[in-house]
Amino acid sequence: MKPVSLIQFLIEERRAGHINTELSLLIEVVARACKRIAVATGKGALGGVLGAAGTDNVQGEAQKKLDVISNEILLEANAWGGHLAACASEEMEDPQPIPDMYPKGQHLLLFDPLDGSSNIDVNISVGTIFSVLRCPDDVTEPKVEHFLQPGTTQLAAGYVVYGPSTLLVLTFGHGTHEFTLDREIGSFILSRRDIRIPEQTGEFAINMSNQRHWEAPMQRYIGELLAGKDGPRGRDFNMRWVASMVADVHRIVTRGGVFFYPLDAKIRDKGGKLRLMYEANPMAFIVEQAGGAASTGRERIMELQPVGLHQRVPVFLGSKQEVELAAHYHREADGAQG
Ligand code: AHG
């Protein structure tokens, strides 16, 4: 079969009525920016891009040089095309308006420019995550409140993994598709159409070092997996944890599995570890479109009404049966308490 480039795929999606020209341009621009981020991350020590930037982001986390570089690449690429009303990023407290000298579009773009950046210095996969919303019709200068739309309203979501290959995984709400960067020709080429995550799995991802801080239902669920074939589940489970959400989710999108970043006593006041608007929502959209599930343990992630641009939430996502069982234990525990 003839290779299908991202551009060809976007034209097909436009003809199918799934996206308009402006959204197609937006995805092209984001993909082009991510190619530049792939080049920057690939240079490593030779590009002088490793290590700390010496600054903190809005959440008080130390920024890596590549966090700052990736954020700038995405902002600069998206400023002038006329497809955006505004951008918001993990690395910036407030949304970034489109400069007055450029035309404005109808879309809002949110991104985590370099997820898993603690892994950069040890040469482990990192990624970019993005979510696209529609700017309300009557709004010309979008503010935080205009970004606070539930995940169900997302028009598009995607991530790019900078690993042994650079991969883009994308959804417009009509399936989840994967593109691999052909480094020789510089184009993303469709490598998997309509990805399906198996409903059952024998593999889970969680940071086990937080175990003692988890809530009782999480302790119960993981305890049963760890008990293996001698426990109530009657089979053995395997564990993986990359500590780059993009890489962990990509494994699930490729061979199934389930990912958890639950609430725990250390992060209870913050509401969770991962950010709703540019981590949990886009990943939930991608995973659901591939037949998986995404929950906070209490609610479907994409139905949450956001209350803050940098809001954090617990995240359970991946193979449907495991997400549902872990969420069932949480609801059962809440019912017993209430
Ligand atoms: P960051 O973007 O600040 O590097 O955060 C990484 C996130 C996510 O990618 C990963 O799943 C999780 O944090 C790792 O958390 P631990 O450090 O607890 O392993």
mmCIF file of C-alpha atoms and ligand atoms in Angstrom:
data_model
loop_
_atom_site.group_PDB
_atom_site.id
_atom_site.type_symbol
_atom_site.label_atom_id
_atom_site.label_comp_id
_atom_site.label_asym_id
_atom_site.label_seq_id
_atom_site.Cartn_x
_atom_site.Cartn_y
_atom_site.Cartn_z
ATOM 1 C CA MET A 1 0.000 0.000 0.000
ATOM 2 C CA LYS A 2 1.180 3.532 -0.791
ATOM 3 C CA PRO A 3 2.329 5.452 2.303
ATOM 4 C CA VAL A 4 -0.161 8.072 3.537
ATOM 5 C CA SER A 5 1.426 11.284 4.807
ATOM 6 C CA LEU A 6 -0.056 13.374 7.613
ATOM 7 C CA ILE A 7 -0.960 16.032 5.032
ATOM 8 C CA GLN A 8 -2.849 13.493 2.906
ATOM 9 C CA PHE A 9 -4.590 12.157 6.011
ATOM 10 C CA LEU A 10 -5.672 15.691 6.995
ATOM 11 C CA ILE A 11 -7.085 16.271 3.496
ATOM 12 C CA GLU A 12 -9.044 12.990 3.795
ATOM 13 C CA GLU A 13 -10.371 14.075 7.203
ATOM 14 C CA ARG A 14 -11.442 17.428 5.737
ATOM 15 C CA ARG A 15 -13.243 15.725 2.862
ATOM 16 C CA ALA A 16 -14.959 13.408 5.347
ATOM 17 C CA GLY A 17 -16.220 16.523 7.165
ATOM 18 C CA HIS A 18 -14.391 15.653 10.405
ATOM 19 C CA ILE A 19 -12.294 18.852 10.488
ATOM 20 C CA ASN A 20 -12.237 22.259 8.811
ATOM 21 C CA THR A 21 -9.338 23.878 6.953
ATOM 22 C CA GLU A 22 -8.276 25.909 9.971
ATOM 23 C CA LEU A 23 -8.012 22.850 12.248
ATOM 24 C CA SER A 24 -6.093 21.012 9.530
ATOM 25 C CA LEU A 25 -3.607 23.908 9.363
ATOM 26 C CA LEU A 26 -3.331 23.952 13.158
ATOM 27 C CA ILE A 27 -2.368 20.250 13.252
ATOM 28 C CA GLU A 28 0.163 20.751 10.438
ATOM 29 C CA VAL A 29 1.744 23.611 12.380
ATOM 30 C CA VAL A 30 1.868 21.645 15.654
ATOM 31 C CA ALA A 31 3.383 18.640 13.831
ATOM 32 C CA ARG A 32 6.018 20.890 12.221
ATOM 33 C CA ALA A 33 6.872 22.441 15.611
ATOM 34 C CA CYS A 34 7.197 18.949 17.120
ATOM 35 C CA LYS A 35 9.687 18.018 14.385
ATOM 36 C CA ARG A 36 11.803 20.942 15.581
ATOM 37 C CA ILE A 37 11.460 19.740 19.198
ATOM 38 C CA ALA A 38 12.536 16.249 18.027
ATOM 39 C CA VAL A 39 15.647 17.771 16.467
ATOM 40 C CA ALA A 40 16.421 19.759 19.641
ATOM 41 C CA THR A 41 15.950 16.742 21.967
ATOM 42 C CA GLY A 42 17.960 14.542 19.582
ATOM 43 C CA LYS A 43 20.989 16.824 19.819
ATOM 44 C CA GLY A 44 21.303 16.187 23.554
ATOM 45 C CA ALA A 45 24.592 17.279 25.081
ATOM 46 C CA LEU A 46 25.910 18.307 21.644
ATOM 47 C CA GLY A 47 23.195 20.966 21.353
ATOM 48 C CA GLY A 48 23.818 22.290 24.871
ATOM 49 C CA VAL A 49 20.140 21.644 25.632
ATOM 50 C CA LEU A 50 20.426 19.308 28.643
ATOM 51 C CA GLY A 51 20.107 20.339 32.257
ATOM 52 C CA ALA A 52 18.157 22.874 34.256
ATOM 53 C CA ALA A 53 17.044 26.243 32.889
ATOM 54 C CA GLY A 54 17.498 27.810 36.336
ATOM 55 C CA THR A 55 13.839 28.914 36.452
ATOM 56 C CA ASP A 56 10.582 27.528 37.930
ATOM 57 C CA ASN A 57 7.284 27.187 36.064
ATOM 58 C CA VAL A 58 3.879 28.323 37.340
ATOM 59 C CA GLN A 59 3.519 25.148 39.410
ATOM 60 C CA GLY A 60 6.849 25.776 41.172
ATOM 61 C CA GLU A 61 8.611 22.965 39.279
ATOM 62 C CA ALA A 62 12.207 23.484 38.146
ATOM 63 C CA GLN A 63 12.233 23.928 34.370
ATOM 64 C CA LYS A 64 14.662 22.086 32.132
ATOM 65 C CA LYS A 65 16.273 23.960 29.256
ATOM 66 C CA LEU A 66 14.276 21.781 26.873
ATOM 67 C CA ASP A 67 10.979 22.654 28.636
ATOM 68 C CA VAL A 68 11.658 26.308 27.842
ATOM 69 C CA ILE A 69 12.935 25.639 24.303
ATOM 70 C CA SER A 70 9.953 23.391 23.439
ATOM 71 C CA ASN A 71 7.488 25.942 24.802
ATOM 72 C CA GLU A 72 9.059 28.689 22.695
ATOM 73 C CA ILE A 73 9.058 26.526 19.558
ATOM 74 C CA LEU A 74 5.320 25.792 19.931
ATOM 75 C CA LEU A 75 4.415 29.408 20.716
ATOM 76 C CA GLU A 76 6.447 30.846 17.872
ATOM 77 C CA ALA A 77 5.134 28.316 15.315
ATOM 78 C CA ASN A 78 1.518 28.939 16.281
ATOM 79 C CA ALA A 79 1.562 32.741 16.526
ATOM 80 C CA TRP A 80 1.244 33.837 12.918
ATOM 81 C CA GLY A 81 -0.798 31.222 10.974
ATOM 82 C CA GLY A 82 -4.218 32.759 11.690
ATOM 83 C CA HIS A 83 -5.625 29.488 13.064
ATOM 84 C CA LEU A 84 -5.569 30.284 16.777
ATOM 85 C CA ALA A 85 -7.367 32.627 19.152
ATOM 86 C CA ALA A 86 -4.890 31.879 21.993
ATOM 87 C CA CYS A 87 -2.554 29.242 23.477
ATOM 88 C CA ALA A 88 -2.093 27.940 27.011
ATOM 89 C CA SER A 89 0.821 25.882 28.282
ATOM 90 C CA GLU A 90 2.036 24.038 31.354
ATOM 91 C CA GLU A 91 4.964 26.429 31.336
ATOM 92 C CA MET A 92 2.936 29.695 31.460
ATOM 93 C CA GLU A 93 0.628 30.938 34.197
ATOM 94 C CA ASP A 94 -1.822 32.687 31.843
ATOM 95 C CA PRO A 95 -2.971 32.081 28.271
ATOM 96 C CA GLN A 96 -0.822 33.649 25.581
ATOM 97 C CA PRO A 97 -2.798 35.881 23.212
ATOM 98 C CA ILE A 98 -2.033 35.979 19.502
ATOM 99 C CA PRO A 99 0.059 39.105 18.800
ATOM 100 C CA ASP A 100 -2.027 41.981 17.310
ATOM 101 C CA MET A 101 -0.016 42.004 14.087
ATOM 102 C CA TYR A 102 -1.305 38.530 13.134
ATOM 103 C CA PRO A 103 -4.827 37.389 12.174
ATOM 104 C CA LYS A 104 -6.746 35.354 14.740
ATOM 105 C CA GLY A 105 -8.565 32.059 14.302
ATOM 106 C CA GLN A 106 -11.307 30.132 16.078
ATOM 107 C CA HIS A 107 -9.241 27.618 18.027
ATOM 108 C CA LEU A 108 -7.664 27.394 21.467
ATOM 109 C CA LEU A 109 -4.531 25.268 21.802
ATOM 110 C CA LEU A 110 -3.323 23.838 25.116
ATOM 111 C CA PHE A 111 -0.081 21.935 25.491
ATOM 112 C CA ASP A 112 2.466 20.351 27.768
ATOM 113 C CA PRO A 113 5.479 21.140 25.576
ATOM 114 C CA LEU A 114 7.796 18.532 27.066
ATOM 115 C CA ASP A 115 6.160 15.957 29.281
ATOM 116 C CA GLY A 116 8.392 13.727 31.399
ATOM 117 C CA SER A 117 11.233 16.217 31.237
ATOM 118 C CA SER A 118 12.944 14.673 34.284
ATOM 119 C CA ASN A 119 13.875 11.905 31.815
ATOM 120 C CA ILE A 120 15.716 14.135 29.333
ATOM 121 C CA ASP A 121 19.079 14.086 31.028
ATOM 122 C CA VAL A 122 19.080 10.256 31.168
ATOM 123 C CA ASN A 123 18.109 9.867 27.492
ATOM 124 C CA ILE A 124 14.687 8.289 28.083
ATOM 125 C CA SER A 125 11.623 9.075 25.933
ATOM 126 C CA VAL A 126 9.835 12.373 26.501
ATOM 127 C CA GLY A 127 6.884 13.866 24.633
ATOM 128 C CA THR A 128 4.558 16.738 23.776
ATOM 129 C CA ILE A 129 0.823 16.541 24.595
ATOM 130 C CA PHE A 130 -1.783 18.881 23.087
ATOM 131 C CA SER A 131 -5.512 19.559 23.126
ATOM 132 C CA VAL A 132 -7.589 21.742 20.797
ATOM 133 C CA LEU A 133 -10.806 23.504 21.822
ATOM 134 C CA ARG A 134 -13.089 25.869 19.977
ATOM 135 C CA CYS A 135 -12.964 29.480 21.088
ATOM 136 C CA PRO A 136 -16.519 30.650 21.948
ATOM 137 C CA ASP A 137 -17.936 32.551 18.927
ATOM 138 C CA ASP A 138 -18.360 35.973 20.504
ATOM 139 C CA VAL A 139 -14.909 36.023 22.191
ATOM 140 C CA THR A 140 -12.108 38.011 20.565
ATOM 141 C CA GLU A 141 -9.709 38.096 23.524
ATOM 142 C CA PRO A 142 -9.838 34.683 25.182
ATOM 143 C CA LYS A 143 -9.278 34.537 28.929
ATOM 144 C CA VAL A 144 -8.740 31.553 31.257
ATOM 145 C CA GLU A 145 -12.524 31.047 31.617
ATOM 146 C CA HIS A 146 -12.860 30.402 27.868
ATOM 147 C CA PHE A 147 -10.384 27.526 28.111
ATOM 148 C CA LEU A 148 -12.307 25.890 30.975
ATOM 149 C CA GLN A 149 -14.357 23.542 28.794
ATOM 150 C CA PRO A 150 -14.912 19.851 29.599
ATOM 151 C CA GLY A 151 -12.792 17.324 27.700
ATOM 152 C CA THR A 152 -15.883 16.149 25.802
ATOM 153 C CA THR A 153 -15.720 19.422 23.810
ATOM 154 C CA GLN A 154 -12.179 18.785 22.505
ATOM 155 C CA LEU A 155 -11.967 19.011 18.697
ATOM 156 C CA ALA A 156 -8.604 17.267 18.552
ATOM 157 C CA ALA A 157 -5.961 15.820 20.840
ATOM 158 C CA GLY A 158 -2.564 14.332 20.253
ATOM 159 C CA TYR A 159 0.837 13.510 21.587
ATOM 160 C CA VAL A 160 4.275 13.180 20.076
ATOM 161 C CA VAL A 161 6.791 10.710 21.578
ATOM 162 C CA TYR A 162 10.471 11.561 21.142
ATOM 163 C CA GLY A 163 11.872 8.040 21.498
ATOM 164 C CA PRO A 164 13.812 5.658 19.273
ATOM 165 C CA SER A 165 11.319 6.870 16.632
ATOM 166 C CA THR A 166 9.376 10.121 16.721
ATOM 167 C CA LEU A 167 5.663 9.265 16.646
ATOM 168 C CA LEU A 168 2.518 11.393 16.496
ATOM 169 C CA VAL A 169 -0.730 9.917 17.828
ATOM 170 C CA LEU A 170 -3.829 11.907 16.932
ATOM 171 C CA THR A 171 -7.601 11.920 17.275
ATOM 172 C CA PHE A 172 -10.381 14.146 15.965
ATOM 173 C CA GLY A 173 -13.045 11.999 17.621
ATOM 174 C CA HIS A 174 -13.143 9.511 14.739
ATOM 175 C CA GLY A 175 -10.644 6.917 15.935
ATOM 176 C CA THR A 176 -7.034 7.190 17.086
ATOM 177 C CA HIS A 177 -4.253 7.084 14.505
ATOM 178 C CA GLU A 178 -0.454 6.888 14.661
ATOM 179 C CA PHE A 179 2.104 8.553 12.376
ATOM 180 C CA THR A 180 5.829 7.807 12.364
ATOM 181 C CA LEU A 181 8.309 10.517 11.414
ATOM 182 C CA ASP A 182 10.305 9.499 8.361
ATOM 183 C CA ARG A 183 13.490 11.344 9.251
ATOM 184 C CA GLU A 184 14.897 11.088 5.736
ATOM 185 C CA ILE A 185 12.001 12.860 4.042
ATOM 186 C CA GLY A 186 10.930 14.866 7.103
ATOM 187 C CA SER A 187 7.255 13.787 6.974
ATOM 188 C CA PHE A 188 4.945 12.036 9.397
ATOM 189 C CA ILE A 189 3.624 8.870 7.685
ATOM 190 C CA LEU A 190 0.507 6.990 8.813
ATOM 191 C CA SER A 191 1.733 3.838 10.566
ATOM 192 C CA ARG A 192 -1.459 2.633 12.322
ATOM 193 C CA ARG A 193 -5.057 3.593 11.533
ATOM 194 C CA ASP A 194 -7.869 3.053 14.039
ATOM 195 C CA ILE A 195 -5.798 1.760 16.920
ATOM 196 C CA ARG A 196 -7.668 -0.504 19.360
ATOM 197 C CA ILE A 197 -6.618 -0.986 22.998
ATOM 198 C CA PRO A 198 -7.489 -4.524 24.177
ATOM 199 C CA GLU A 199 -10.197 -4.494 26.886
ATOM 200 C CA GLN A 200 -8.209 -6.876 29.083
ATOM 201 C CA THR A 201 -4.571 -6.651 30.070
ATOM 202 C CA GLY A 202 -1.934 -8.199 32.300
ATOM 203 C CA GLU A 203 0.245 -5.059 32.553
ATOM 204 C CA PHE A 204 -0.083 -2.023 34.809
ATOM 205 C CA ALA A 205 1.862 1.237 35.267
ATOM 206 C CA ILE A 206 2.047 3.109 38.561
ATOM 207 C CA ASN A 207 4.706 4.746 40.738
ATOM 208 C CA MET A 208 4.861 2.065 43.454
ATOM 209 C CA SER A 209 7.003 4.257 45.716
ATOM 210 C CA ASN A 210 3.810 6.144 46.637
ATOM 211 C CA GLN A 211 1.991 2.983 47.734
ATOM 212 C CA ARG A 212 1.866 3.794 51.435
ATOM 213 C CA HIS A 213 0.230 7.164 50.682
ATOM 214 C CA TRP A 214 -2.605 5.829 48.483
ATOM 215 C CA GLU A 215 -6.264 5.653 49.452
ATOM 216 C CA ALA A 216 -7.606 2.268 50.648
ATOM 217 C CA PRO A 217 -9.353 1.279 47.354
ATOM 218 C CA MET A 218 -6.142 1.860 45.392
ATOM 219 C CA GLN A 219 -4.209 -0.214 47.942
ATOM 220 C CA ARG A 220 -6.795 -2.958 47.498
ATOM 221 C CA TYR A 221 -6.755 -2.897 43.688
ATOM 222 C CA ILE A 222 -2.945 -2.909 43.301
ATOM 223 C CA GLY A 223 -2.589 -5.387 46.195
ATOM 224 C CA GLU A 224 -4.756 -7.829 44.240
ATOM 225 C CA LEU A 225 -2.634 -7.402 41.085
ATOM 226 C CA LEU A 226 0.566 -7.961 43.079
ATOM 227 C CA ALA A 227 -0.850 -11.122 44.655
ATOM 228 C CA GLY A 228 -0.821 -12.622 41.147
ATOM 229 C CA LYS A 229 -2.127 -16.110 40.494
ATOM 230 C CA ASP A 230 -2.366 -16.947 44.209
ATOM 231 C CA GLY A 231 -4.593 -13.900 44.841
ATOM 232 C CA PRO A 232 -8.226 -13.047 44.003
ATOM 233 C CA ARG A 233 -7.401 -12.203 40.354
ATOM 234 C CA GLY A 234 -6.001 -15.711 39.779
ATOM 235 C CA ARG A 235 -3.286 -14.579 37.348
ATOM 236 C CA ASP A 236 0.056 -12.776 37.329
ATOM 237 C CA PHE A 237 0.432 -9.130 36.285
ATOM 238 C CA ASN A 238 3.519 -7.332 35.013
ATOM 239 C CA MET A 239 4.519 -3.756 35.905
ATOM 240 C CA ARG A 240 6.167 -0.955 33.864
ATOM 241 C CA TRP A 241 6.797 2.704 34.826
ATOM 242 C CA VAL A 242 8.703 5.054 32.511
ATOM 243 C CA ALA A 243 7.739 8.233 34.433
ATOM 244 C CA SER A 244 6.994 9.938 31.103
ATOM 245 C CA MET A 245 3.226 9.815 30.722
ATOM 246 C CA VAL A 246 3.556 9.979 26.940
ATOM 247 C CA ALA A 247 5.778 6.882 26.851
ATOM 248 C CA ASP A 248 3.609 4.974 29.341
ATOM 249 C CA VAL A 249 0.431 5.835 27.419
ATOM 250 C CA HIS A 250 2.051 4.958 24.126
ATOM 251 C CA ARG A 251 2.878 1.477 25.430
ATOM 252 C CA ILE A 252 -0.811 1.074 26.362
ATOM 253 C CA VAL A 253 -1.942 2.353 22.960
ATOM 254 C CA THR A 254 0.403 -0.214 21.384
ATOM 255 C CA ARG A 255 -0.033 -3.411 23.425
ATOM 256 C CA GLY A 256 -2.683 -2.610 26.049
ATOM 257 C CA GLY A 257 -2.243 -1.982 29.749
ATOM 258 C CA VAL A 258 -3.473 0.385 32.391
ATOM 259 C CA PHE A 259 -1.904 3.570 33.816
ATOM 260 C CA PHE A 260 -2.592 5.124 37.210
ATOM 261 C CA TYR A 261 -1.574 8.355 38.861
ATOM 262 C CA PRO A 262 -4.001 8.206 41.769
ATOM 263 C CA LEU A 263 -4.647 10.640 44.572
ATOM 264 C CA ASP A 264 -2.407 10.109 47.566
ATOM 265 C CA ALA A 265 -1.901 11.722 50.949
ATOM 266 C CA LYS A 266 1.137 13.734 49.722
ATOM 267 C CA ILE A 267 -0.735 15.369 46.822
ATOM 268 C CA ARG A 268 -4.295 15.400 48.192
ATOM 269 C CA ASP A 269 -4.301 19.202 48.623
ATOM 270 C CA LYS A 270 -3.331 19.682 44.977
ATOM 271 C CA GLY A 271 -6.068 17.312 43.731
ATOM 272 C CA GLY A 272 -3.627 14.936 41.990
ATOM 273 C CA LYS A 273 -0.327 15.041 40.112
ATOM 274 C CA LEU A 274 -1.280 15.296 36.444
ATOM 275 C CA ARG A 275 -2.874 18.345 34.854
ATOM 276 C CA LEU A 276 -6.431 18.083 33.541
ATOM 277 C CA MET A 277 -6.383 20.526 30.627
ATOM 278 C CA TYR A 278 -3.207 19.523 28.783
ATOM 279 C CA GLU A 279 -2.395 16.042 30.115
ATOM 280 C CA ALA A 280 -5.447 14.116 31.373
ATOM 281 C CA ASN A 281 -8.085 15.403 28.910
ATOM 282 C CA PRO A 282 -6.106 14.911 25.680
ATOM 283 C CA MET A 283 -4.853 11.481 26.807
ATOM 284 C CA ALA A 284 -8.414 10.513 27.834
ATOM 285 C CA PHE A 285 -9.738 11.534 24.383
ATOM 286 C CA ILE A 286 -7.021 9.516 22.605
ATOM 287 C CA VAL A 287 -7.516 6.452 24.822
ATOM 288 C CA GLU A 288 -11.331 6.506 24.621
ATOM 289 C CA GLN A 289 -11.176 6.844 20.841
ATOM 290 C CA ALA A 290 -9.024 3.695 20.851
ATOM 291 C CA GLY A 291 -11.658 1.769 22.838
ATOM 292 C CA GLY A 292 -10.097 2.324 26.283
ATOM 293 C CA ALA A 293 -11.417 4.182 29.333
ATOM 294 C CA ALA A 294 -10.217 7.185 31.372
ATOM 295 C CA SER A 295 -11.435 8.001 34.866
ATOM 296 C CA THR A 296 -10.431 9.862 38.007
ATOM 297 C CA GLY A 297 -11.576 6.767 39.922
ATOM 298 C CA ARG A 298 -14.829 8.568 40.618
ATOM 299 C CA GLU A 299 -15.812 10.253 37.341
ATOM 300 C CA ARG A 300 -15.097 10.057 33.639
ATOM 301 C CA ILE A 301 -12.195 12.484 33.109
ATOM 302 C CA MET A 302 -13.676 14.112 30.005
ATOM 303 C CA GLU A 303 -16.919 15.003 31.827
ATOM 304 C CA LEU A 304 -15.200 17.028 34.565
ATOM 305 C CA GLN A 305 -16.057 20.734 34.514
ATOM 306 C CA PRO A 306 -12.619 22.392 34.771
ATOM 307 C CA VAL A 307 -12.129 25.037 37.447
ATOM 308 C CA GLY A 308 -8.545 26.087 36.689
ATOM 309 C CA LEU A 309 -6.123 26.141 33.767
ATOM 310 C CA HIS A 310 -3.508 24.202 35.738
ATOM 311 C CA GLN A 311 -5.950 22.050 37.721
ATOM 312 C CA ARG A 312 -4.677 18.583 38.690
ATOM 313 C CA VAL A 313 -6.687 15.367 38.774
ATOM 314 C CA PRO A 314 -6.165 11.668 39.544
ATOM 315 C CA VAL A 315 -5.763 9.662 36.321
ATOM 316 C CA PHE A 316 -6.689 6.023 35.615
ATOM 317 C CA LEU A 317 -6.566 5.150 31.931
ATOM 318 C CA GLY A 318 -6.153 2.303 29.478
ATOM 319 C CA SER A 319 -7.737 -1.123 29.088
ATOM 320 C CA LYS A 320 -11.411 -0.759 29.920
ATOM 321 C CA GLN A 321 -11.927 -3.668 32.302
ATOM 322 C CA GLU A 322 -9.061 -2.660 34.607
ATOM 323 C CA VAL A 323 -10.022 1.047 34.707
ATOM 324 C CA GLU A 324 -13.604 0.020 35.510
ATOM 325 C CA LEU A 325 -12.568 -2.422 38.249
ATOM 326 C CA ALA A 326 -10.299 0.145 39.972
ATOM 327 C CA ALA A 327 -13.055 2.791 39.713
ATOM 328 C CA HIS A 328 -15.607 0.279 41.059
ATOM 329 C CA TYR A 329 -13.436 -0.259 44.180
ATOM 330 C CA HIS A 330 -13.320 3.523 44.704
ATOM 331 C CA ARG A 331 -17.091 3.942 44.335
ATOM 332 C CA GLU A 332 -17.702 0.963 46.633
ATOM 333 C CA ALA A 333 -15.395 2.469 49.300
ATOM 334 C CA ASP A 334 -17.092 5.890 48.955
ATOM 335 C CA GLY A 335 -20.520 4.203 49.322
ATOM 336 C CA ALA A 336 -19.395 2.308 52.419
ATOM 337 C CA GLN A 337 -18.164 5.562 53.978
ATOM 338 C CA GLY A 338 -21.188 7.630 52.968
HETATM 339 P P1 AHG B 1 6.848 16.469 34.130
HETATM 340 O O1 AHG B 1 6.091 16.925 32.908
HETATM 341 O O2 AHG B 1 6.933 17.524 35.165
HETATM 342 O O3 AHG B 1 8.150 15.841 33.822
HETATM 343 O O4 AHG B 1 5.938 15.356 34.862
HETATM 344 C C1 AHG B 1 5.931 14.085 34.400
HETATM 345 C C2 AHG B 1 4.642 13.463 34.802
HETATM 346 C C3 AHG B 1 4.230 12.345 33.875
HETATM 347 O O5 AHG B 1 4.767 12.441 32.607
HETATM 348 C C4 AHG B 1 4.671 11.103 34.579
HETATM 349 O O6 AHG B 1 3.759 10.077 34.356
HETATM 350 C C5 AHG B 1 4.705 11.484 36.033
HETATM 351 O O7 AHG B 1 4.801 12.897 36.072
HETATM 352 C C6 AHG B 1 5.871 10.870 36.731
HETATM 353 O O8 AHG B 1 5.700 11.010 38.078
HETATM 354 P P2 AHG B 1 6.738 10.434 39.162
HETATM 355 O O9 AHG B 1 7.853 11.419 39.219
HETATM 356 O O10 AHG B 1 5.952 10.368 40.423
HETATM 357 O O11 AHG B 1 7.199 9.095 38.714
#
